[in-house]
Amino acid sequence: PTKGAKTRSNKRTDKMIVRRRSK
């Protein structure tokens, strides 16, 4: 979903970012 999802290790922030991108 996000561009840095593969490099991101934070699942908590990853989910928040994905939710913000979904808007």
mmCIF file of C-alpha atoms in Angstrom:
data_model
loop_
_atom_site.group_PDB
_atom_site.id
_atom_site.type_symbol
_atom_site.label_atom_id
_atom_site.label_comp_id
_atom_site.label_asym_id
_atom_site.label_seq_id
_atom_site.Cartn_x
_atom_site.Cartn_y
_atom_site.Cartn_z
ATOM 1 C CA PRO A 1 0.000 0.000 0.000
ATOM 2 C CA THR A 2 2.666 2.533 1.002
ATOM 3 C CA LYS A 3 5.894 3.230 -0.825
ATOM 4 C CA GLY A 4 8.053 2.544 2.246
ATOM 5 C CA ALA A 5 6.025 -0.399 3.524
ATOM 6 C CA LYS A 6 8.765 -2.869 2.560
ATOM 7 C CA THR A 7 11.494 -0.946 4.350
ATOM 8 C CA ARG A 8 9.294 0.048 7.261
ATOM 9 C CA SER A 9 9.666 -2.179 10.304
ATOM 10 C CA ASN A 10 7.052 -0.368 12.385
ATOM 11 C CA LYS A 11 3.778 -2.194 11.986
ATOM 12 C CA ARG A 12 1.933 0.316 14.168
ATOM 13 C CA THR A 13 2.980 3.322 12.080
ATOM 14 C CA ASP A 14 2.653 1.298 8.888
ATOM 15 C CA LYS A 15 -1.026 0.678 9.571
ATOM 16 C CA MET A 16 -1.621 4.332 10.394
ATOM 17 C CA ILE A 17 0.133 5.430 7.205
ATOM 18 C CA VAL A 18 -1.819 2.932 5.127
ATOM 19 C CA ARG A 19 -5.074 4.205 6.630
ATOM 20 C CA ARG A 20 -4.108 7.820 5.877
ATOM 21 C CA ARG A 21 -3.161 6.861 2.287
ATOM 22 C CA SER A 22 -6.497 5.068 1.867
ATOM 23 C CA LYS A 23 -8.345 8.361 2.332
#
